[in-house]
Coordinates of C-alpha atoms and ligand atoms in Angstrom, one line a residue:
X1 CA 48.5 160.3 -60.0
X2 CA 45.2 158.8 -58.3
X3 CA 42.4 159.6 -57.2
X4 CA 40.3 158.5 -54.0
X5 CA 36.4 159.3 -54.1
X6 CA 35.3 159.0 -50.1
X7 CA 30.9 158.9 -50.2
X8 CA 28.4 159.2 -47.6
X9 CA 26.0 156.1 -48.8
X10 CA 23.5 156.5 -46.4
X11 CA 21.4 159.7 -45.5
X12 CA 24.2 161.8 -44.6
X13 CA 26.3 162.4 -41.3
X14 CA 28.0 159.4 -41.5
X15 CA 31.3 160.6 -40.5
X16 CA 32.5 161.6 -43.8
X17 CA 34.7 164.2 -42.2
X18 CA 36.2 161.8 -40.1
X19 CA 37.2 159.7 -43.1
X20 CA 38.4 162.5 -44.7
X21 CA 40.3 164.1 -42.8
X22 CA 42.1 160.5 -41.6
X23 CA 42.5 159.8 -45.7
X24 CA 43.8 163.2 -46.1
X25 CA 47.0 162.7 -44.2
X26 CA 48.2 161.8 -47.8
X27 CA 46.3 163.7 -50.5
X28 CA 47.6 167.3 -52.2
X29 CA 43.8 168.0 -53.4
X30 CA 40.8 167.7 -51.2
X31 CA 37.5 168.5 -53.1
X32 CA 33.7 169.1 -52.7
X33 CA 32.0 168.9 -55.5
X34 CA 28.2 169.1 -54.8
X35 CA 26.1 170.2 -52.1
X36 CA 26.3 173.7 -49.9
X37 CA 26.0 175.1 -46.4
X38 CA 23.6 172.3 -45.9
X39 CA 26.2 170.0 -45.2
X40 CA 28.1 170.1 -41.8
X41 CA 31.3 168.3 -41.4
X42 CA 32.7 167.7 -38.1
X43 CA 36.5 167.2 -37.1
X44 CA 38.0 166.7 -34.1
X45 CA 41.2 167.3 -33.5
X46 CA 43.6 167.0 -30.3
X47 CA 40.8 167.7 -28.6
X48 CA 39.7 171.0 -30.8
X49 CA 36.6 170.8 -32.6
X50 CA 36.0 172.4 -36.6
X51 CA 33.1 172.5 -38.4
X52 CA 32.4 172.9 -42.1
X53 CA 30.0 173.4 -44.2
X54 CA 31.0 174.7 -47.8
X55 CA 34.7 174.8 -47.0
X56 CA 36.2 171.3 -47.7
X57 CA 37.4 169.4 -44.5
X58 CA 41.0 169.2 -46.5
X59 CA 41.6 172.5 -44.6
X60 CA 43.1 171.4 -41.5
X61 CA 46.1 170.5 -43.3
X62 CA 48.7 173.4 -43.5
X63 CA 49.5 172.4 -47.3
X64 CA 46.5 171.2 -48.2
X65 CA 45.2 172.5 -51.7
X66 CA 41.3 172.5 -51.6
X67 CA 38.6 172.9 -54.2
X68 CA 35.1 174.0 -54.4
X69 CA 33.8 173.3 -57.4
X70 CA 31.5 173.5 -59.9
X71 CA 28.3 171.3 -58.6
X72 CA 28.2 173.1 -55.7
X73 CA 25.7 176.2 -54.7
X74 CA 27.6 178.9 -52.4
X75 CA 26.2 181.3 -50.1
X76 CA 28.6 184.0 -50.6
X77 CA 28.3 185.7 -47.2
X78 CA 27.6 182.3 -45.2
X79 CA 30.8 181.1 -46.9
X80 CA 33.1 184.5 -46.0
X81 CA 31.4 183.7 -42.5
X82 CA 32.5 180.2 -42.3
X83 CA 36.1 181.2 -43.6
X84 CA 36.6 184.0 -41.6
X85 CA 35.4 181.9 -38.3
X86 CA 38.4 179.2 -39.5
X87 CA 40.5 181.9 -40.0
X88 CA 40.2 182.7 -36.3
X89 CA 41.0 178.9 -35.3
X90 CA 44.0 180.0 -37.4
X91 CA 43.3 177.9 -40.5
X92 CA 45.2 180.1 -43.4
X93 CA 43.4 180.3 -46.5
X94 CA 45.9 182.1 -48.5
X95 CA 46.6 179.9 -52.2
X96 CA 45.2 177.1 -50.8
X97 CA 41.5 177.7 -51.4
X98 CA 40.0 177.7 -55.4
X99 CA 36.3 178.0 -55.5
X100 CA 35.4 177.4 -59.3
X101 CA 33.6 180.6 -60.8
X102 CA 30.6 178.2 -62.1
X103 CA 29.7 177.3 -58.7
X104 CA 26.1 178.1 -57.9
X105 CA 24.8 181.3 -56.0
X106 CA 22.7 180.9 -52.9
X107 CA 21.0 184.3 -52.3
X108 CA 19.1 185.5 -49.9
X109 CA 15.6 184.7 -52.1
X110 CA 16.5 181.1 -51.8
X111 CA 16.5 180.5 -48.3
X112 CA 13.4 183.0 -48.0
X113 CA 11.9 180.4 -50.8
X114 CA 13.2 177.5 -48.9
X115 CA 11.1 178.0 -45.7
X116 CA 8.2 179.5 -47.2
X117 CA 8.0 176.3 -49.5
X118 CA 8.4 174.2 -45.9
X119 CA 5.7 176.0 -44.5
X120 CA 3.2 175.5 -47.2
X121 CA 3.9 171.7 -47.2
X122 CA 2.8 171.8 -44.0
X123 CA 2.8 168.3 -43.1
X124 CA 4.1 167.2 -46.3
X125 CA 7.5 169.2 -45.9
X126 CA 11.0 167.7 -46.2
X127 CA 12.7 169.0 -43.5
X128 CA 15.4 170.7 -45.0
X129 CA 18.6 172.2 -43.7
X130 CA 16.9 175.9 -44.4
X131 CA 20.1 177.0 -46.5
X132 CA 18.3 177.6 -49.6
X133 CA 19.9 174.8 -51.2
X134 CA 16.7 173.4 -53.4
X135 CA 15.6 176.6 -54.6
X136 CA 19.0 177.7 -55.6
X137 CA 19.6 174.1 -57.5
X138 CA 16.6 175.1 -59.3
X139 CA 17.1 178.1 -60.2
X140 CA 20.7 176.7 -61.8
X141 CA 18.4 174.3 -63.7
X142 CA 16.1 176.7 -64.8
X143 CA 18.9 178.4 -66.4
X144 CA 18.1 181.8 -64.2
X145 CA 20.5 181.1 -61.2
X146 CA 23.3 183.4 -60.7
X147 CA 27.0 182.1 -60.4
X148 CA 29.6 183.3 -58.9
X149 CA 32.0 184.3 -61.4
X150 CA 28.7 186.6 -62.0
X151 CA 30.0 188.7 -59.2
X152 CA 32.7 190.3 -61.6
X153 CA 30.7 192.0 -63.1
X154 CA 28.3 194.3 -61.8
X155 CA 25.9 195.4 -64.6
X156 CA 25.2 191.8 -65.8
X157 CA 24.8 191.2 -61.8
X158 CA 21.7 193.7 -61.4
X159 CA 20.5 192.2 -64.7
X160 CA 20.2 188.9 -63.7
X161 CA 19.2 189.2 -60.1
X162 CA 16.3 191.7 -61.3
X163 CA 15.2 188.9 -63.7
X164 CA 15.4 186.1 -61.0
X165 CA 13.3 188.3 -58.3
X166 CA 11.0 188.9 -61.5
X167 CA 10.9 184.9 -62.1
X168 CA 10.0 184.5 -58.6
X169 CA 7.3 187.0 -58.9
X170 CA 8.8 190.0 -56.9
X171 CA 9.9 193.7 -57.4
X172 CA 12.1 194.8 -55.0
X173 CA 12.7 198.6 -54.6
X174 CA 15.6 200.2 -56.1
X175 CA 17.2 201.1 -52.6
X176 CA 16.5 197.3 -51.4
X177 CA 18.1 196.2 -54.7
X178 CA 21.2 198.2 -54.5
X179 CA 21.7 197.3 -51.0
X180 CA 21.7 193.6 -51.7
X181 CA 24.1 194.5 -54.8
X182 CA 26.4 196.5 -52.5
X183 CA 26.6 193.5 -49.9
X184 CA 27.4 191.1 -52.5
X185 CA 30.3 193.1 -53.9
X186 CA 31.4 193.7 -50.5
X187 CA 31.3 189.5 -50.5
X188 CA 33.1 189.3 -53.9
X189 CA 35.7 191.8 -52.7
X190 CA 36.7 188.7 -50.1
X191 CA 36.0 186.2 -52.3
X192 CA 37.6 187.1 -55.5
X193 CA 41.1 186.0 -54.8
X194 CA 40.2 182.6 -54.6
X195 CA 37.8 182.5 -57.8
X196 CA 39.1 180.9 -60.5
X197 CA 38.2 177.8 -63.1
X198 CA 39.2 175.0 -60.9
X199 CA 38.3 171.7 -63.8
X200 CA 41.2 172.9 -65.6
X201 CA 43.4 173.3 -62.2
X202 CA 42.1 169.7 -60.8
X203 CA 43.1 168.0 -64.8
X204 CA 46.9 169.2 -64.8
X205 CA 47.0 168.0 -61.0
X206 CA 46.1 165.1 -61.6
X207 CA 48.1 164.4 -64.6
X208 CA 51.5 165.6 -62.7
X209 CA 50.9 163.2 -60.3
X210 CA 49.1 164.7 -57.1
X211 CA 46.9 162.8 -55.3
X212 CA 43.0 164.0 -55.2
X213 CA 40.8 163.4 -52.7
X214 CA 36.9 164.0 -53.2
X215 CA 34.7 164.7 -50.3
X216 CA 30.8 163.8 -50.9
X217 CA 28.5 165.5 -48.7
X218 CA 25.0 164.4 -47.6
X219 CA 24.6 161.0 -48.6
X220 CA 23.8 158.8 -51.7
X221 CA 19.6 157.7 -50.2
X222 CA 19.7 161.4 -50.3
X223 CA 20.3 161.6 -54.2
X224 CA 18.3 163.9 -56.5
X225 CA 18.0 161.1 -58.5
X226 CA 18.2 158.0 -56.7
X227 CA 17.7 158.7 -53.1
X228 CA 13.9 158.3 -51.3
X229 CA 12.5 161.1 -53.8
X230 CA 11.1 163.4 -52.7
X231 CA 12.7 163.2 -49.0
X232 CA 15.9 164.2 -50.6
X233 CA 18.3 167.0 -51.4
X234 CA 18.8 168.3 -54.7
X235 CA 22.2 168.2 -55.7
X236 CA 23.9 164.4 -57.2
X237 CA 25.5 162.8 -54.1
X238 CA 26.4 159.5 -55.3
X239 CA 29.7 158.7 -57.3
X240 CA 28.5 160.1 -60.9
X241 CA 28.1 163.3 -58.9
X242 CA 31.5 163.5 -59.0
X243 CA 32.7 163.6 -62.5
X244 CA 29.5 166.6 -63.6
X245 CA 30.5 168.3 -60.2
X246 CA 34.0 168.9 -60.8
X247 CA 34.8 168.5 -64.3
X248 CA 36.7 165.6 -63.8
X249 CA 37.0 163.0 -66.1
X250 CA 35.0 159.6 -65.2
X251 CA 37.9 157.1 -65.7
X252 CA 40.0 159.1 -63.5
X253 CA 38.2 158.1 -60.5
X254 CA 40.7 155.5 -59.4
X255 CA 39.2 154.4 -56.4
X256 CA 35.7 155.0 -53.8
X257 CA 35.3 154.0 -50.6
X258 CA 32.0 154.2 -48.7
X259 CA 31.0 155.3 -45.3
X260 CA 28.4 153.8 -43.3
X261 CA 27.6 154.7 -39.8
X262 CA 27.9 151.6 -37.8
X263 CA 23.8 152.3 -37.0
X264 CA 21.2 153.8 -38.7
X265 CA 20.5 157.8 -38.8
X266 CA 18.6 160.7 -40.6
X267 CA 17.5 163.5 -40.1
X268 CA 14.6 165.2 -41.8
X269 CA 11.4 163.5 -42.9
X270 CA 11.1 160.4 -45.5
X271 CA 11.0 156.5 -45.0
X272 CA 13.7 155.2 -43.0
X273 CA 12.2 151.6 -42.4
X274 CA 14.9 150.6 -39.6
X275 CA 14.2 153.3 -37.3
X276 CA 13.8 152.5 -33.8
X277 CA 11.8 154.5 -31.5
X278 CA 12.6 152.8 -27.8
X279 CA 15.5 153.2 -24.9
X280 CA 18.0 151.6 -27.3
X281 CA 17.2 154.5 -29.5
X282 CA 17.6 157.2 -26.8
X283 CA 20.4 155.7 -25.4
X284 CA 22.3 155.7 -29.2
X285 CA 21.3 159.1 -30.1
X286 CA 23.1 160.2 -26.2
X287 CA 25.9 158.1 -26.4
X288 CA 26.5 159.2 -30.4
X289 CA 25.8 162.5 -30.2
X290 CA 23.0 162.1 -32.9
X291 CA 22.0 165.9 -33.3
X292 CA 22.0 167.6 -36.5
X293 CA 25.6 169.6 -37.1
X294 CA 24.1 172.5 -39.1
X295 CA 20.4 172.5 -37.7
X296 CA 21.4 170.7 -34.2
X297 CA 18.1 168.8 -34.5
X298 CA 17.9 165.7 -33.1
X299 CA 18.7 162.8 -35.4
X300 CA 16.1 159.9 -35.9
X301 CA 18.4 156.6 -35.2
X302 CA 18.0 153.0 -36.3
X303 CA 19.5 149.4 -37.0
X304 CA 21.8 149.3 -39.8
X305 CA 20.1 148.4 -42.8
X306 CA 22.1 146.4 -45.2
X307 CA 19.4 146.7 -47.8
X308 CA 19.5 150.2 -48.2
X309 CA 23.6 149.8 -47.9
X310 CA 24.0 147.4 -50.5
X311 CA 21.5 149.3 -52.8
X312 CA 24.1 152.3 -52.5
X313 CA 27.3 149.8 -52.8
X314 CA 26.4 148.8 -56.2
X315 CA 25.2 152.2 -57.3
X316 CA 28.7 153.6 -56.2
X317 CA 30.6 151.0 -57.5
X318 CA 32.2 150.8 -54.3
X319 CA 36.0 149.4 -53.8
X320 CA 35.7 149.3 -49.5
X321 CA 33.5 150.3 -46.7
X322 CA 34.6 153.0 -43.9
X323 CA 32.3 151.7 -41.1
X324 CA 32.0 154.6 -38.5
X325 CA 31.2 155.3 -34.7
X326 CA 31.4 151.7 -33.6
X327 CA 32.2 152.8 -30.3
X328 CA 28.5 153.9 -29.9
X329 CA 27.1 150.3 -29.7
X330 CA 29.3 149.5 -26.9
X331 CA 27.3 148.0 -24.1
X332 CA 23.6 147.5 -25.8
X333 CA 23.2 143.4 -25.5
X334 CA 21.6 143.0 -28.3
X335 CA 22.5 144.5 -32.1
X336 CA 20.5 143.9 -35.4
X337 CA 20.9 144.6 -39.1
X338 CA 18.1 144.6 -41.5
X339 CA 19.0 141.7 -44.1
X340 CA 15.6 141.8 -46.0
X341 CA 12.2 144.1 -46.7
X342 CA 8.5 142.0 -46.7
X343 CA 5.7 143.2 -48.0
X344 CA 2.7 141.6 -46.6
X345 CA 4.0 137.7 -47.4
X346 CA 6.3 138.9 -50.6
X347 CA 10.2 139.5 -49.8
X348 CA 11.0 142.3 -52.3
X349 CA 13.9 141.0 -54.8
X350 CA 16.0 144.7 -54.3
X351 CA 15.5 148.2 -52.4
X352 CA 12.1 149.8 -53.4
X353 CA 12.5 152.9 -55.8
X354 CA 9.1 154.8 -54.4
X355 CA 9.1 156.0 -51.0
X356 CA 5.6 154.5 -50.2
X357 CA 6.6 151.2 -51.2
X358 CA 9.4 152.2 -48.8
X359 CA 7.2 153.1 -46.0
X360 CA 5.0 149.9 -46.0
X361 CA 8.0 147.4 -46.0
X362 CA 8.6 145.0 -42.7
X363 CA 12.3 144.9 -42.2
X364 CA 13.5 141.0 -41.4
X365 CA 16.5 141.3 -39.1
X366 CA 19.6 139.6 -38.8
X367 CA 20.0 139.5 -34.4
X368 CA 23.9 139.7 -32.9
X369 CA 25.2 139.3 -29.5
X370 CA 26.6 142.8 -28.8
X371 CA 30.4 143.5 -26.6
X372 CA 30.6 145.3 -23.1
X373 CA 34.0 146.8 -22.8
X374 CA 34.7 150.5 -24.4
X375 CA 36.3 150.3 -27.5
X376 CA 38.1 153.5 -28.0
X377 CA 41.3 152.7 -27.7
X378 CA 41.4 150.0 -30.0
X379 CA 43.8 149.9 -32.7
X380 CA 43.8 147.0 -34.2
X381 CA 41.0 144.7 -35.7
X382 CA 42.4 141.5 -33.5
X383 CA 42.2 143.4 -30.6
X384 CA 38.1 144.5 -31.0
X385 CA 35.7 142.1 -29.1
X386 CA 34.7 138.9 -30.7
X387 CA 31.4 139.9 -31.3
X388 CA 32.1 143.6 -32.5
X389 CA 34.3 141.6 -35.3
X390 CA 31.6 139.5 -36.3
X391 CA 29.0 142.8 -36.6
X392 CA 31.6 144.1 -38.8
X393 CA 31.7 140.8 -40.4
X394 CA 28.5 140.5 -40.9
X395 CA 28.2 144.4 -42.8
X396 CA 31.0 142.6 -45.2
X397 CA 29.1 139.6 -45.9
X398 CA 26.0 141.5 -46.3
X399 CA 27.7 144.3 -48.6
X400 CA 29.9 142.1 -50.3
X401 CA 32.8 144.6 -50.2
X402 CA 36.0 144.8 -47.5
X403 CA 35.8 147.0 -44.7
X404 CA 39.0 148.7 -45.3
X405 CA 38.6 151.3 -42.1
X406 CA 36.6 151.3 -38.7
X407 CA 36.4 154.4 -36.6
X408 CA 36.1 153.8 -33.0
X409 CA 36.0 157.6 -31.7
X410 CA 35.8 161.1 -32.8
X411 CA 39.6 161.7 -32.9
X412 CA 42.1 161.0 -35.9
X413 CA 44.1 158.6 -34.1
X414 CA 40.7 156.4 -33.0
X415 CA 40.5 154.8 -36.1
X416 CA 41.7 150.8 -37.3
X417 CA 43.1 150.5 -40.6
X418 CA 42.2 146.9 -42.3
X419 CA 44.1 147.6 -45.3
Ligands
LIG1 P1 29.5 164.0 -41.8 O1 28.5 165.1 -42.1 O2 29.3 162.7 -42.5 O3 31.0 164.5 -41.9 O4 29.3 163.7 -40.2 P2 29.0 164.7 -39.1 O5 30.2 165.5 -38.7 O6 27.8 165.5 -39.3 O7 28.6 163.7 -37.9 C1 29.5 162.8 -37.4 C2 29.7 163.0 -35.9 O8 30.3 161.9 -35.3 C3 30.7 164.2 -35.6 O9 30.3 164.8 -34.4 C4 32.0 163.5 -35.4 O10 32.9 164.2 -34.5 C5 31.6 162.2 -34.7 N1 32.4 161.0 -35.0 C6 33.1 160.7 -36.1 N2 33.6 159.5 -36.0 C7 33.2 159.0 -34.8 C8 33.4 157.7 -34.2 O11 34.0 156.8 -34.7 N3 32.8 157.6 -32.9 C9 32.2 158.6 -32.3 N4 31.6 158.4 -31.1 N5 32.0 159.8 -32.9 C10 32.5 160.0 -34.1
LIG2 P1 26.2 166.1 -44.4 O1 27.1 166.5 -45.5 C1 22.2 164.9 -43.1 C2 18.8 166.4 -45.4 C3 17.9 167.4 -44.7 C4 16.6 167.1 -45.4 C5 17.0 166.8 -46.9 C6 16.9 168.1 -47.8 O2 26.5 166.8 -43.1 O3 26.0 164.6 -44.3 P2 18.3 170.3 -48.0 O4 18.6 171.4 -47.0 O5 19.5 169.6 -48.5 O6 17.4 170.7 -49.1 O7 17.5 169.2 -47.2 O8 18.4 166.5 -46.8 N1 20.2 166.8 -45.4 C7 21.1 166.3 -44.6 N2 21.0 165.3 -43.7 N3 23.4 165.4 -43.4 C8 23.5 166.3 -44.4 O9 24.7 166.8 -44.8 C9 22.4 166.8 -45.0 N4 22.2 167.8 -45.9 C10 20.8 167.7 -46.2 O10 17.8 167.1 -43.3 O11 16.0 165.9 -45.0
LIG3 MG1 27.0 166.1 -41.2

């Protein structure tokens, strides 16, 4: 009976996948439990790569029982898409997928809604993933969403979905309604063996003793609540998220760990004060791989920022750090981590809570000697460069919590187990 809660904690794409999947060797359960098709997951293994985006990255494991749950919003055809493409890489679905029939409907309206609300920002847009996730968490708090137990049954479906286009100010035709009704029962007809109320299934779980794994997507500075509002997502990606997400009961979360690129990235717009614009930049985002797994825009890359990471520690109540992609910094002379915020000739006592304040802030920076030799083969903390172990150190210190795994490549087996 445990339970292990693996977070992104910066602004997503930290390798959460990674961690997951290298966790998962030993969990029965692996659940997502906010977030959509906005996410994109990457695993590689033995040399194959698998993406995911709603599916939880528990998958690859033949045995492995995994949940999507409650706080999440489900594009019903993008998800039979996504399932059907794993399927193909010969990932079997059958009794091992339960998709809680609260989970949130993405519809077509909601991506529509997503871009035209880009476009009329104009220059003040987000830069969202395009999946319709805001809208559709809207509409969910608005009370007017659908959900996907909805898709049993068909009259309260038109019902609903004629209110929500009436909400949103349109009247579709009867022949463009019933065609939208017919593709999602053709959906629901894939789907429907795998609906089911999946709190109750992840309570007796846990109580006979499995072990429970929950994956976070995006990453807690993009929180609803406390990420750089309004350059966020809309769904709760930090710890809490958890427990409304999936039903599960706070003081069961046994354990959390962390993940933190070893380097700063994001992608979108919004304040991200340790960006870094020059060849050291260019050369991380080459080396790294830094474009966007569900968008495949390029990522926006910076020094680690320990301010921003410790703000996220102590909001998750983290037990250990996964630090991630190491590797990447092999061979750039000089490394630095952001250890403070000035404004004008005030050091700010904590991490600013308004983006502005955010985007006026001088980072002070901490400077390290960086290592030359490649580091993916490394297996053992001893064995890293001297001064790879004191840029690890130095996260530690700063954080004020163990780094209890480093990855050092993309592959299962490139990763250095502390504890
Ligand atoms: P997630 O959304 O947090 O799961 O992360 P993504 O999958 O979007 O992005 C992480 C990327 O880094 C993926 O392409 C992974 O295959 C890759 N990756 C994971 N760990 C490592 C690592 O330690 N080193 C390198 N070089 N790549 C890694
Ligand atoms: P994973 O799980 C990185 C960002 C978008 C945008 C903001 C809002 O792979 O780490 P949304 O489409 O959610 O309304 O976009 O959030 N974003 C992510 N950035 N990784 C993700 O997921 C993200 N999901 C959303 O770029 O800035
Ligand atoms: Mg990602």
């Amino acid at each position: 009976m445990s339970s292990l809660t693996v977070l992104g904690c910066m602004w997503g794409d930290e390798a959460k996948a990674k961690v997951v999947d290298f966790l998962g060797a030993s969990a029965d359960v692996v659940v997502r439990f906010q977030g959509g098709a906005n996410a994109g997951h990457t695993i590689v293994s033995e040399g194959k790569k698998y993406v995911f985006h709603s599916v939880p990255s528990g998958m690859l494991y033949p045995t492995t029982r995994c949940v999507i749950a409650q706080g999440t919003v489900i594009d019903p055809f993008g998800l039979r898409e996504e399932m059907q493409g794993l399927m193909a890489q010969g990932i079997d679905f059958s009794g091992r997928l339960f998709i809680d029939s609260r989970a949130g409907l993405v519809l077509p309206l909601h991506k529509e809604l997503d871009s035209s609300k880009e476009e009329q920002l104009g220059k003040n847009r987000i830069g969202t993933t395009g999946k319709g996730i805001g809208p559709a968490y809207a509409d969910q708090s608005a009370r007017c969403g659908l959900r996907m137990g909805d898709l049993a049954h068909p009259d309260w479906l038109r019902k609903r979905l004629l209110s929500l286009y009436d909400l949103h100010g349109q009247n579709p035709d009867a022949a463009a309604l019933d065609k939208e009704l017919a593709a999602l029962a053709s959906a629901w007809e894939f789907l429907r063996g795998y609906v089911t109320e999946v709190d109750i299934l992840l309570r007796e779980w846990y109580l006979q003793g499995d072990s429970i794994l929950f994956e976070g997507a995006q990453g807690t500075l993009l929180d609803v609540g406390f990420g750089t509002y309004p350059f966020v997502t809309s769904s709760h990606t930090m710890c809490g998220g958890v427990s409304t997400g999936a039903g599960f009961p706070p003081r069961w979360l046994d354990k959390v760990i962390g993940v933190y690129k070893a380097y700063g990235t994001r992608v979108g717009e919004g304040p991200f004060p340790t960006e870094i614009f020059d060849v050291t930049a260019e050369r991380i985002r080459v080396v790294g791989n830094e474009f966007g797994t569900t968008t495949g825009r390029p990522r926006r890359i910076g020094w680690f920022d320990a301010v921003a990471a410790k703000y996220t520690a102590d909001l998750n109540g983290l037990d250990g750090l996964a630090i991630t992609l190491l590797d990447v910094l092999s061979g750039i002379p000089e490394l630095k981590i952001c250890t403070g915020y000035w404004q004008g000739d005030t050091r700010l006592p904590h991490y600013p809570s308004h983006h502005l304040d955010l985007e006026s802030t001088q980072p002070e920076y901490l400077t390290l000697p960086g290592w030359e030799a490649d580091i993916g083969a490394v297996n053992k903390l001893g064995k890293l460069p001297k001064a790879a172990r004191e840029y690890l150190e130095a996260i530690q210190d700063l954080l004020e919590r163990p780094i209890e795994l480093v990855s050092v490549g993309k592959e299962r087996s490139q990763t250095i187990v502390i504890n």
